[in-house]
Amino acid sequence: MLRTALRNVLAHKARLIMTALAVLLGVAFVSGTLVFADTTANAFRNAAAQSLKGVAVSVRADEVATAPDRAGGAPGKATGALDTALARKIRQLPGVDSVRPTVHGQATLAGTNGRPVNADTNGQNLATNYLPGNDGKDSHFPLKEGRGPAAEGELALDAQTAVKAGYRIGDTVRFATDGPTLTKKLVGIVSTDDPQVTAAGTLTLFDTRTAQELFHHPGQFDEIAVAADPGTDEHALTEQVRALLPKEGARATSGAQLAAEQSGQIAQNTGYLTKTLLVFAGIALFVGVFLIANTFTMLIAQRSREIALLRAVGAARRQVVRSVLIEAGLLGLVAATGGFALGLAIATALRPLLNTTGAGLPDGPLVITPAAPLASLGVGVVITVLAAWLPSRKAAKIAPVAALSSVDQAPPARALRVRNVLGILLTGAGALVMLYVSTLRTSKEPNLLAAMLGGVLTLGGMIVLAPLLSRPLITLAGKVTTRFFGVNGKLAKENALRNPRRTSATASALMIGLALITGLTVGAHSAQHAMAKEATAGLTADYKVNYSTARGLDPDTVDRIARLPAVAAAAPVAVAQLATHGRSAVITGTDPKAFGKVARLDFRAGSLHDIAPGRIAVSEEFAKQAGLSVGASLDAETGGGTAGGKAAKRKLTVVGIYAKTRAVDDALGTRADVLPNSVTKQFDNLLVKAEPGKAAGLERTIRAALGDSPLLKVRSQEQLVKESNESVTTVLSMMYGLLGMAVVIAILGVVNTLAMSVFERTREIGMLRAIGLDRSGIRQMVRLESVVISLFGAVLGIATGIFLAWAAGGLTTTSMHAYETVLPWDRLGTFLMLALVIGVLAAIWPARRAARMNMLRSIQAS
């Protein structure tokens, strides 16, 4: 039986190649993910080890809350506890070899084209001080060109940033930290392996004094890295350093503890990414199971006479099963080996692919642990053997006489009835769970698990029910093919209906891929539609002006923009904390008269004109939460957003209630009520309405009026919408790429089914040729059959995906109030066209093979 299995593998190379490819692609995804995870974790560890190289103790300043970018959250700034005097004291401790005091900040560069670098990405704009040693060089930042910055008017950039911004040695670089635009001369270009920089970030280096003046005060640092003499007890040195620190404002951590913390964080970050990728690898393998099972079912059906003869000469059922499983195991072994090799290429390509989304993954050599190849081989062989197990058992149950009398037997009616009942039960259960999910309005973990369960049951039910659905849907498609292609179209329909199980198994592979892609597309399109509505809801302004950092707009800046000739109206917006009736909220302050020209609020009661000092309007949502109504008088506390800041208590009267928008938060008052109580005492943003016909050039005018700072953001409504949708678009593109593997495997399934179906119908094709059907007619018949099967899978997949997206959409309404299911008809039409293209392409080789068959030999075939 072993020799028989080996002979069968070698005898059916062409028939098994597509199955091997399906296993190969699935295993490649798994092995690529495992190797990528090990490689990424190792690269992070190396980068962390490089940054901690020689660090025995790290002393870091605690951060205190400063100016927030919105009223709710404040960025941090060092307390100032680390200064030059402390660095000297630490340097004098016994066992200390050296200290490296550093300053950290953010510097946004303007490229030679005038646009801010990283304006369209999530890259970090890092800045720090250059610390030269006795040789005049900083070992942390090896020089590639020029020299390190040594004076106030100099800076250095990393090589990647210099190329991105278009600067060369000697150029004048424009940049901003958290103030006006500055210029300095580029004197050096360095290299760095910091993953925050290598993954779409920038790095700017200043001399220490300049860095302190830009980000702190002279003599202050963010971190002091301590290097120890050989043989020094790291733990004891850490305790000595802690004894020198002030009671508050700084903390000391040993190098070993810091490395352990970083290692744990790396494991957590890479673990999440690995699990996500393995989910998609599992989907690809699940789709591959259909191809493998379908292939072995057809192979066994074609070899039923051979199996019957083996049974007749004494082979037991176990031996037949064992023979098929050995054949499957050998196929899985070969395909898994090739899949692992392909997985190495996938692992290499994943890092740059994910870094385009701002993942910030460091570079590093491929790391191949024993677990990756062992898992790949195990998955490939096990999946293939399991998929072939049911067909092998079915083959072993066929009586020798029955197999000798007929090559292709229709499945028993009772088996189909049982399958149909099971499919109806599964689909019904899944639909009921998803209908329950549609009533939920929060994305809590139990609700997400319920949605996942409902999705799995629905997809599983549709797979089981596919043979029942194939007859009406394919019959409907057959009417179209018959009408336009005559007898060839009718033959294609009959061939697709000949074996519903085979057709449905082939179509189900495509259905799974398209159902997931459609669900993601509908959900993402609906989310983008909701975010677009929320981003510009109530806004009639042409531009929104603010800074990309916590820096706000002062009243002089606001007045300067308001006086520009092309500006029709400019409404400044300030925000502050508001607490009343046991509820905290954000109150927006503006000039009500000017605000009415740049925004349109939907008032449920009162109006914008009623707002005055001491008189506010509140959102409908906040009014319900706090039990407020028009005319209500409330004791409110405003401000108190910074550490140590005190809230101002005052009486306010509610004069209006409006529908909440992104432009206006929970409450709306005058600038006089809000601006003095805001954290920064500056305006958060400015809404600008242009004079008729002058909106196009107003952006450049505003930038020029404010010194064209790289920190300045002047965004139109279209740009606000694009910015809000950017993250969803990026994730969707990545999901398309990951799910594309499942679709490719499904295409291989269609090719394989058609090729083996052509072999089964060798005699029939010969008869068709004999009665007058020419080669082009044969090719057209096979192509139409492929298109019908592909469209069947696409229709099931798209319909299922739409249902799942609609049912699960309610889970997002807590974060997106404007969410509603919106069908992207253009993309759904594209998916249908994709199914047509898949059908045509998948039929190229089988149709060509069928058309080239010798007529007489085909008729004589048995």
XYZ file of C-alpha atoms in Angstrom, residues 510 747 750-751 783 786-787 790-791 794 829-844:
26
model
C -14.218 31.921 -2.606
C -8.780 30.752 -7.204
C -11.533 26.773 -8.982
C -8.637 25.921 -11.324
C -14.945 29.200 -19.137
C -15.884 28.577 -14.167
C -17.639 31.962 -14.269
C -17.181 31.949 -9.224
C -20.282 34.136 -9.366
C -19.253 35.721 -4.904
C -19.739 45.895 -8.019
C -15.957 45.615 -8.189
C -16.098 42.400 -6.153
C -18.615 40.926 -8.605
C -16.411 41.944 -11.511
C -13.487 40.397 -9.655
C -15.447 37.133 -9.469
C -15.999 37.295 -13.252
C -12.286 37.892 -13.823
C -11.406 35.049 -11.437
C -13.741 32.739 -13.344
C -12.210 33.642 -16.698
C -8.596 33.423 -15.498
C -9.134 30.202 -13.564
C -10.508 28.522 -16.694
C -7.588 29.364 -18.998
